mmCIF file of C-alpha atoms in Angstrom:
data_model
loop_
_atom_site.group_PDB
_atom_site.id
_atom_site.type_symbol
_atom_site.label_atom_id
_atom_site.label_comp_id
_atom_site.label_asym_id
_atom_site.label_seq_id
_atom_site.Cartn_x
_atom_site.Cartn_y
_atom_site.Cartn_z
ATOM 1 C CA UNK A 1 -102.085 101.182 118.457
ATOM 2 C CA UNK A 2 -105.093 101.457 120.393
ATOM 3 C CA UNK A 3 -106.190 103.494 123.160
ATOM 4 C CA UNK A 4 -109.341 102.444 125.685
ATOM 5 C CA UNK A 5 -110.632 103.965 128.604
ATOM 6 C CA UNK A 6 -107.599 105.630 130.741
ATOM 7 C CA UNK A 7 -105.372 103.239 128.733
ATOM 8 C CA UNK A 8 -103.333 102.745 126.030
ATOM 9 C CA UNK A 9 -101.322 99.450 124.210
ATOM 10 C CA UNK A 10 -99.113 98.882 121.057
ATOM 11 C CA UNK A 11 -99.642 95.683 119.359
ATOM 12 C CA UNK A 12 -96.557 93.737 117.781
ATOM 13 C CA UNK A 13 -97.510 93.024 113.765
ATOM 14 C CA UNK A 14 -95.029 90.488 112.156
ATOM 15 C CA UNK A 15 -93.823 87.248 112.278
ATOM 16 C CA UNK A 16 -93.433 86.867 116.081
ATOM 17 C CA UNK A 17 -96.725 88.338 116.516
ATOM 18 C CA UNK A 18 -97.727 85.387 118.670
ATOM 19 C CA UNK A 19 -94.425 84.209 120.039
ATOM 20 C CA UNK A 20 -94.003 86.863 123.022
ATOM 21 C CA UNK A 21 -90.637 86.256 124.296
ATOM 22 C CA UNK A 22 -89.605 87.413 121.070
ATOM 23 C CA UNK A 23 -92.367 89.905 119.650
ATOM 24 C CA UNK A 24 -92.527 91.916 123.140
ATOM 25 C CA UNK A 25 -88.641 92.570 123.140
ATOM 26 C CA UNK A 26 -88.963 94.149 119.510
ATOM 27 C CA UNK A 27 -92.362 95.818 121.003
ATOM 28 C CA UNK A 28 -90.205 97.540 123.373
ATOM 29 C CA UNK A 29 -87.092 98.067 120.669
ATOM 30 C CA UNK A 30 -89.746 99.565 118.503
ATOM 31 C CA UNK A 31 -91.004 102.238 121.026
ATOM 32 C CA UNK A 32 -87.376 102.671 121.875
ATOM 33 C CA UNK A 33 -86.952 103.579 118.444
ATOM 34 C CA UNK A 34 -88.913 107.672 118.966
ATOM 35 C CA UNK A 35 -87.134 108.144 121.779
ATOM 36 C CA UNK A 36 -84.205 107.706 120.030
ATOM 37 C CA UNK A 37 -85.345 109.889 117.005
ATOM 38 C CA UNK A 38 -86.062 112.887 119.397
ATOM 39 C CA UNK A 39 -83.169 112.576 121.296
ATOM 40 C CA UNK A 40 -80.846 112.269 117.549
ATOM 41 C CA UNK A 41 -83.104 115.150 116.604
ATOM 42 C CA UNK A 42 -82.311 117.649 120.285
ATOM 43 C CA UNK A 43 -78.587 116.931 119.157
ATOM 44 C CA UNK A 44 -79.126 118.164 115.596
ATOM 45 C CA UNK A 45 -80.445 121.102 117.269
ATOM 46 C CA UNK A 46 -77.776 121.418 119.444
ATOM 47 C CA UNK A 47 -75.416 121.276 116.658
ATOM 48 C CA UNK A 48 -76.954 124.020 114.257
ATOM 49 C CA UNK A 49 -77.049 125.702 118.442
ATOM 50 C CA UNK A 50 -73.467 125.120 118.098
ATOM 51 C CA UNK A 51 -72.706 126.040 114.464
ATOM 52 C CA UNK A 52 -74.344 129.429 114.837
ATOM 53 C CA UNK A 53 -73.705 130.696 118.229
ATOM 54 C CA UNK A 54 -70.688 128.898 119.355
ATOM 55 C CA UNK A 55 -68.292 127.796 115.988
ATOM 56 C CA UNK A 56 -64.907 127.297 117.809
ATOM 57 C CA UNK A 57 -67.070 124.149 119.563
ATOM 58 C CA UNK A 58 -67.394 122.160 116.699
ATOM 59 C CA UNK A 59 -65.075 120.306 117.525
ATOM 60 C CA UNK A 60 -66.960 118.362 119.707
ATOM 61 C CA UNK A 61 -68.647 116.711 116.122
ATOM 62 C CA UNK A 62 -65.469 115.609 114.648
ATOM 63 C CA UNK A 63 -63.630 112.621 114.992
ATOM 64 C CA UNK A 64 -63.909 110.034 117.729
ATOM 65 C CA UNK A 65 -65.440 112.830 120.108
ATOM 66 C CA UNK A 66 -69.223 112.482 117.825
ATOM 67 C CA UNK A 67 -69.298 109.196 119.993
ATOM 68 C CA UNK A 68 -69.431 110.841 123.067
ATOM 69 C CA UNK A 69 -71.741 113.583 121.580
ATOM 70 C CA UNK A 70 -74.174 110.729 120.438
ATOM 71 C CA UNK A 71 -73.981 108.966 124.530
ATOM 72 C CA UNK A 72 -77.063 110.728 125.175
ATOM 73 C CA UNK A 73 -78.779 109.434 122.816
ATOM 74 C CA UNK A 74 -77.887 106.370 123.499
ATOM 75 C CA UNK A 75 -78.948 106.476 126.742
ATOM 76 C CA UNK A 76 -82.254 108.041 126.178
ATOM 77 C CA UNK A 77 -82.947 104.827 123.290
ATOM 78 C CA UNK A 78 -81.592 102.508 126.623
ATOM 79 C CA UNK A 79 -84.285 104.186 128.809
ATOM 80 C CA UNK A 80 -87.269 104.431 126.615
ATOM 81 C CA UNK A 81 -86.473 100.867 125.815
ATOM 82 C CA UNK A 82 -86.317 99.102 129.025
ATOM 83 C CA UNK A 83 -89.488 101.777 130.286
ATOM 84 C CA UNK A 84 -91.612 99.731 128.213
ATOM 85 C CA UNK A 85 -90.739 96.714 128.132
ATOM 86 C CA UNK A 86 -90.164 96.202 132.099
ATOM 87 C CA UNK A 87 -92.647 98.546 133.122
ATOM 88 C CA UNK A 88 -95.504 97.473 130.340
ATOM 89 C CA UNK A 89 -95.127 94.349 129.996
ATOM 90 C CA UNK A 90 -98.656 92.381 129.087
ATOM 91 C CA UNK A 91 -100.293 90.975 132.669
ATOM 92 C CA UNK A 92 -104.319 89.077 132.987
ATOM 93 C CA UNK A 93 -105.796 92.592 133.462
ATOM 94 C CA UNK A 94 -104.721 94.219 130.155
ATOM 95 C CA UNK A 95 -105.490 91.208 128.156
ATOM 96 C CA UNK A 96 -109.031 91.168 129.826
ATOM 97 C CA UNK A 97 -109.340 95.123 128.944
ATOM 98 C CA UNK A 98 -108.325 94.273 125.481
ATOM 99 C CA UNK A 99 -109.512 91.400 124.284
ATOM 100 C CA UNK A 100 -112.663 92.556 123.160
ATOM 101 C CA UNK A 101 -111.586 95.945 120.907
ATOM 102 C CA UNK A 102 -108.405 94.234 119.921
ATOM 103 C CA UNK A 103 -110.544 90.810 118.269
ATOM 104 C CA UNK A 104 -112.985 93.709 116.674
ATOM 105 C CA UNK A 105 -111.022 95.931 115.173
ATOM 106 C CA UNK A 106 -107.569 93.643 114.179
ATOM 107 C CA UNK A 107 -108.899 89.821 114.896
ATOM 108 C CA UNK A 108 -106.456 89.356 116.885
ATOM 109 C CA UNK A 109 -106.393 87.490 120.315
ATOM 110 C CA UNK A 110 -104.510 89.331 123.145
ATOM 111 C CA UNK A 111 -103.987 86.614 125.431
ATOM 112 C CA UNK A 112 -101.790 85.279 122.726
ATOM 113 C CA UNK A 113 -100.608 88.597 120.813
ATOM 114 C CA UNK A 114 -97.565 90.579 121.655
ATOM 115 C CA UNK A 115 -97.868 93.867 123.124
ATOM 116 C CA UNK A 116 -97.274 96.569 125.383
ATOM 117 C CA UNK A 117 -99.497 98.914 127.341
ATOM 118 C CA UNK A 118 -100.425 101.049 129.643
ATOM 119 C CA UNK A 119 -103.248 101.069 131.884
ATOM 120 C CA UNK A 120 -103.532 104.416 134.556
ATOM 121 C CA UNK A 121 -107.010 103.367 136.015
ATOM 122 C CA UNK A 122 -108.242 100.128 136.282
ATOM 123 C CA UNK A 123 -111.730 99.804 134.982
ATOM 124 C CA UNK A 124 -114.267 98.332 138.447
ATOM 125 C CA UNK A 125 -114.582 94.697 138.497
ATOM 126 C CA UNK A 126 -116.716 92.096 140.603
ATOM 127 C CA UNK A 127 -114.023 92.555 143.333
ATOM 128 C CA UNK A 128 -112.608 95.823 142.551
ATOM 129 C CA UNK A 129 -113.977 99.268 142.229
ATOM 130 C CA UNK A 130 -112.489 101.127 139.726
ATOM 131 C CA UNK A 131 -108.614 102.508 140.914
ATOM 132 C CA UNK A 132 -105.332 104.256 139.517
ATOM 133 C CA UNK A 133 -102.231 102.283 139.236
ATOM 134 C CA UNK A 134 -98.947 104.214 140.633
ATOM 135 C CA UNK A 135 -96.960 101.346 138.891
ATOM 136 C CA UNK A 136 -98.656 102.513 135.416
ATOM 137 C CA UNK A 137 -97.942 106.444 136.268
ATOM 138 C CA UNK A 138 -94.226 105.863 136.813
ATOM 139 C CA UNK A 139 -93.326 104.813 132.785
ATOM 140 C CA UNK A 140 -96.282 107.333 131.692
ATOM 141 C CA UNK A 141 -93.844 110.151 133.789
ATOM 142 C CA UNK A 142 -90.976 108.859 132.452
ATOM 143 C CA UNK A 143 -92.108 108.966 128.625
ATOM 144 C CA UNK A 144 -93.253 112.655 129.723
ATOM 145 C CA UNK A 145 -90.128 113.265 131.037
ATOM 146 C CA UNK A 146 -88.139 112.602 128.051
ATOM 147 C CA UNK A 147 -90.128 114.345 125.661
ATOM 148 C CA UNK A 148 -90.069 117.232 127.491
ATOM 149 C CA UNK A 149 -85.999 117.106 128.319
ATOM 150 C CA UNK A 150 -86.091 116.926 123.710
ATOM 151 C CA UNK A 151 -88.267 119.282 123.493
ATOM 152 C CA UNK A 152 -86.984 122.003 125.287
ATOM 153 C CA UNK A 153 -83.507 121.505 124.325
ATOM 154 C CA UNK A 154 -85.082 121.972 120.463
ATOM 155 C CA UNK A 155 -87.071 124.831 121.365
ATOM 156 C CA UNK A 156 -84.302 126.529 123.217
ATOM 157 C CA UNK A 157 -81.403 125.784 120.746
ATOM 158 C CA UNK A 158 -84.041 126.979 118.213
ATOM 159 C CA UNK A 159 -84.702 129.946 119.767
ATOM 160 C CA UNK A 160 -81.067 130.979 120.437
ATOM 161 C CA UNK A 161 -79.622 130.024 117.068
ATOM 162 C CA UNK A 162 -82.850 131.837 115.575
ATOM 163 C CA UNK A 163 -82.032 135.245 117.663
ATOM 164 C CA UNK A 164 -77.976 135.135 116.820
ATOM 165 C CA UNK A 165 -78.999 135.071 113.038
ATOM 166 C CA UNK A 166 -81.171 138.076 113.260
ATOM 167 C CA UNK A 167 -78.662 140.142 115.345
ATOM 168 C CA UNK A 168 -75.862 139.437 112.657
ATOM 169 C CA UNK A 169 -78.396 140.306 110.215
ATOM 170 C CA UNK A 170 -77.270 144.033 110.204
ATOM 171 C CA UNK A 171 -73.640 143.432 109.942
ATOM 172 C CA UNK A 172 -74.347 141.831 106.159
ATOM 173 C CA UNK A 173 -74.232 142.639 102.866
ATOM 174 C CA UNK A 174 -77.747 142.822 100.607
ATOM 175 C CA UNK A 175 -77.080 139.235 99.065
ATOM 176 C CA UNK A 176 -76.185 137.695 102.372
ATOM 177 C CA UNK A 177 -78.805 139.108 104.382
ATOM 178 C CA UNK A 178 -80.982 137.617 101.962
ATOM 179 C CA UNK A 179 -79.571 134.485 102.417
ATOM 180 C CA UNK A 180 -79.740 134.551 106.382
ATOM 181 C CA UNK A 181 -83.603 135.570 105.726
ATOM 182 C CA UNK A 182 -84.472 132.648 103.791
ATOM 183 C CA UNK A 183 -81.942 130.675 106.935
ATOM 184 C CA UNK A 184 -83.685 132.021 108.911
ATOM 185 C CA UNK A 185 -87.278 131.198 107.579
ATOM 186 C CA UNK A 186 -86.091 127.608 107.184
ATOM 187 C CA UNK A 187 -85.036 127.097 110.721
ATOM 188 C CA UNK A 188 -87.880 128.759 112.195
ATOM 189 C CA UNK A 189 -89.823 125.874 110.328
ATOM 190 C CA UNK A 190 -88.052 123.096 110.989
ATOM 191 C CA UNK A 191 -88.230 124.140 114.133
ATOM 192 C CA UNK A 192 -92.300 123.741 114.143
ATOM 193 C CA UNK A 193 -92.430 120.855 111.993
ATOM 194 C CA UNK A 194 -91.471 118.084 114.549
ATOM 195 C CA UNK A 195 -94.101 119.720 117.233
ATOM 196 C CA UNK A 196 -96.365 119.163 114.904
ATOM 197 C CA UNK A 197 -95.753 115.606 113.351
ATOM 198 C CA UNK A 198 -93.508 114.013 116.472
ATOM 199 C CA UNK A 199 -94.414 115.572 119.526
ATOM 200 C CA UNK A 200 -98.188 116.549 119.295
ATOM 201 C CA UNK A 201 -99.531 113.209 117.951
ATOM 202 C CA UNK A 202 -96.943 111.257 120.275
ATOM 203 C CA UNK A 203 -98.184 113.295 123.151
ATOM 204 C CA UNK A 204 -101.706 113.269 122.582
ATOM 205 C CA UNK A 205 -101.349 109.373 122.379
ATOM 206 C CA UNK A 206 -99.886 109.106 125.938
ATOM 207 C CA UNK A 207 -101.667 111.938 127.817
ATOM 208 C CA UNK A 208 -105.229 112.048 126.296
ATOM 209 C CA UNK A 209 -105.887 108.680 127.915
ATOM 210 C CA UNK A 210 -104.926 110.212 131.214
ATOM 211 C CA UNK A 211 -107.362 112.699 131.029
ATOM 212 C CA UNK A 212 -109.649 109.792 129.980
ATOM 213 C CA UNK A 213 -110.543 110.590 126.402
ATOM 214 C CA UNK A 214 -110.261 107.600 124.415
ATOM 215 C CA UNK A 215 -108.852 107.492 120.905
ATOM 216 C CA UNK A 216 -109.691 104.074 119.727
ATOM 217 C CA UNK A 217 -108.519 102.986 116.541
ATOM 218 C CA UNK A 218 -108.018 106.576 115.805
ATOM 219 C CA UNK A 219 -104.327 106.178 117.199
ATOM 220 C CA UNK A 220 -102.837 104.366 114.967
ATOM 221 C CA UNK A 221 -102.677 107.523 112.984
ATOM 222 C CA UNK A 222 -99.986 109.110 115.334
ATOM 223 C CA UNK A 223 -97.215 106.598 113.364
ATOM 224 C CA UNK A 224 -98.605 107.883 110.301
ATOM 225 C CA UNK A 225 -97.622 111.389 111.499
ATOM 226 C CA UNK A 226 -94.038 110.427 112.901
ATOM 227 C CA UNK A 227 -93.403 109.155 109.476
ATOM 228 C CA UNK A 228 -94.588 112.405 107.962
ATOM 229 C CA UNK A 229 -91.302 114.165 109.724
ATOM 230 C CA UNK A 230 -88.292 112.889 107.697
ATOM 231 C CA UNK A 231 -90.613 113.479 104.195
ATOM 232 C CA UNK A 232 -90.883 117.100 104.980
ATOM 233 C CA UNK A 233 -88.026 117.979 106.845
ATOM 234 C CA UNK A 234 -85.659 118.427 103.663
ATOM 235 C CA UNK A 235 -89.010 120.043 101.725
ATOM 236 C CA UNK A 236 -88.662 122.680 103.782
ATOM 237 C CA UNK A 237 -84.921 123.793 102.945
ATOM 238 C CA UNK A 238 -85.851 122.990 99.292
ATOM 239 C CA UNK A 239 -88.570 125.117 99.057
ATOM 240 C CA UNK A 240 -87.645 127.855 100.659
ATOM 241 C CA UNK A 241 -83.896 128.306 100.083
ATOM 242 C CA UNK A 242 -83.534 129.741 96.721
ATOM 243 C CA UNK A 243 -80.681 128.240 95.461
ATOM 244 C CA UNK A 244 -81.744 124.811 96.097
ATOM 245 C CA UNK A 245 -85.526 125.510 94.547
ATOM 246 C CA UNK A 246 -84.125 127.031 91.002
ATOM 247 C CA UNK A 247 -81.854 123.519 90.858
ATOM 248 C CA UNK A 248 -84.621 121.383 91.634
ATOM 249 C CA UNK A 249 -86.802 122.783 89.751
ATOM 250 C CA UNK A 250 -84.576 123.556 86.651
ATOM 251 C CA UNK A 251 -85.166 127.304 87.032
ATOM 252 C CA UNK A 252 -83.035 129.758 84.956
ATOM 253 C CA UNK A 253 -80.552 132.350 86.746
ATOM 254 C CA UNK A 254 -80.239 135.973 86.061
ATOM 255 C CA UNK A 255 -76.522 136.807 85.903
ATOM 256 C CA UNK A 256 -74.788 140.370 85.447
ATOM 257 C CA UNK A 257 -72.785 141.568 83.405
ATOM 258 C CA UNK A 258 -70.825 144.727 83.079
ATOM 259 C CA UNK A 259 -69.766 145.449 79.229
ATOM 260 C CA UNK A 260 -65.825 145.941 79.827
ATOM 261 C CA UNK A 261 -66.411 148.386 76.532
ATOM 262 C CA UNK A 262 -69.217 150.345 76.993
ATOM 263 C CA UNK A 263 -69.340 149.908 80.686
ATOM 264 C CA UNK A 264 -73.533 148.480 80.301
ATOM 265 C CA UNK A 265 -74.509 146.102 82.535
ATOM 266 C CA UNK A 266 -76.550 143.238 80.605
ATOM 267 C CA UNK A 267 -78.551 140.421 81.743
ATOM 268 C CA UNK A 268 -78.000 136.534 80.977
ATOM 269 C CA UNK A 269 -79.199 133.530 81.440
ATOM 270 C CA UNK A 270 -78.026 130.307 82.590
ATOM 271 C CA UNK A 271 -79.881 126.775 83.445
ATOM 272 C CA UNK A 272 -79.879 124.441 86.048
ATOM 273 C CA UNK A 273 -79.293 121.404 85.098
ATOM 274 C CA UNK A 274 -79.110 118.346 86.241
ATOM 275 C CA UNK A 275 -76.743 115.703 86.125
#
């Protein structure tokens, strides 16, 4: 990844590196790929949305009906997919723009190399002064407008599944409230952890070369981030759930007991362990 001027590309890595009818395809299937993970992850936040808030719905994740759930995503994969590779497809101009920063900082040659890209403005030539390309806006807008379709549906499912937890919050008993507190703390970060390792360094690839800062080399560290999500995700529950930190980390639990004899209540303890 590599962004210059108003402009951005992804460069194919592998064996069909330099054959592009095949490496720009899986180019394109590999961007595909987020906007599938954002859209699977909007649906997993529509389901704990579900779960929460609306229980007699679940049935809409059982059986043959999940494959109807799952058509959006789908879809969005479909889109994202064929808005890169039709509408960034390499052409003479980006391999001019590239060829220098792409032989410096990876050796490679991008009149031969597969990749993708983006170019808003067109740098001035000989016979051109320097312009913005409407073609190049449209799949920029498009990206946007999927990312911000996922987002909101996670913020909003988030937000409502958050506020029916604390409402029912009152209606519990001392053990299960604490339960539904450390729920709640989990969701609230999960919540905020794909903002910050999907969404902000996916975003900041795409739109900070529209507002003409350049990133260089600097973002290829937004797949390092995307690949931080599915690490942490399950941390998260596993840290701050309880039940699930004493097992992992072999932690003894306090149990109570009330002396049937002398009517005392004494402490024991039992271990985790693990099988």
């Amino acid at each position: 990844m590599f962004c210059k001027g108003r402009s951005l590309t992804v460069c194919s890595d592998g064996p069909f590196t330099l054959y592009r009818p095949v490496g720009v395809p899986l180019t394109a299937l590999y961007c595909g790929c987020f906007g599938g993970c954002i859209s699977l992850l909007a649906l997993h936040f529509y389901y704990r949305y579900i779960a929460v808030c609306k229980p007699d719905k679940l049935y809409h994740f059982e059986g043959k009906r999940i494959i109807y759930t799952l058509l959006p995503c789908y879809i969005i994969f479909a889109v994202w997919t064929g808005n890169v590779y039709f509408l960034m497809p390499p052409t003479e101009e980006k391999e001019r723009i590239y060829y220098d920063v792409l032989m410096e900082n990876y050796n490679v040659d991008s009149y031969k190399v597969s990749f993708i890209s983006m170019v808003y403005k067109s740098p001035a030539t000989e016979t051109e002064p320097e312009h913005w390309n409407l073609m190049q806006l449209l799949p920029f807008f498009i990206c946007c407008s999927i990312m911000d379709l996922c987002l909101s549906t996670i913020v909003w499912c988030g937000l409502k599944a958050l506020t029916q937890m604390k409402n029912c919050g009152a209606h519990m008993s001392k053990k299960t409230k604490e339960l539904n507190r450390q729920l709640f703390l989990t969701l609230g970060m999960q919540t905020l952890l794909p903002l910050i390792t999907m969404y902000l360094p996916v975003g900041s690839f795409i739109f900070l070369p529209f507002l003409g800062i350049e990133l260089g080399a600097n973002a290829n560290n937004t797949g390092a981030f995307i690949g931080l999500y599915p690490a942490l995700d399950p941390l998260i529950a596993i840290l701050l759930i309880k039940d699930f930190r004493n097992y992992v980390f072999c932690r003894k639990k306090t149990l109570m007991k009330v002396s049937t004899t002398t009517g005392n209540t004494e402490k024991s303890a039992s271990t985790f362990h693990v099988s």
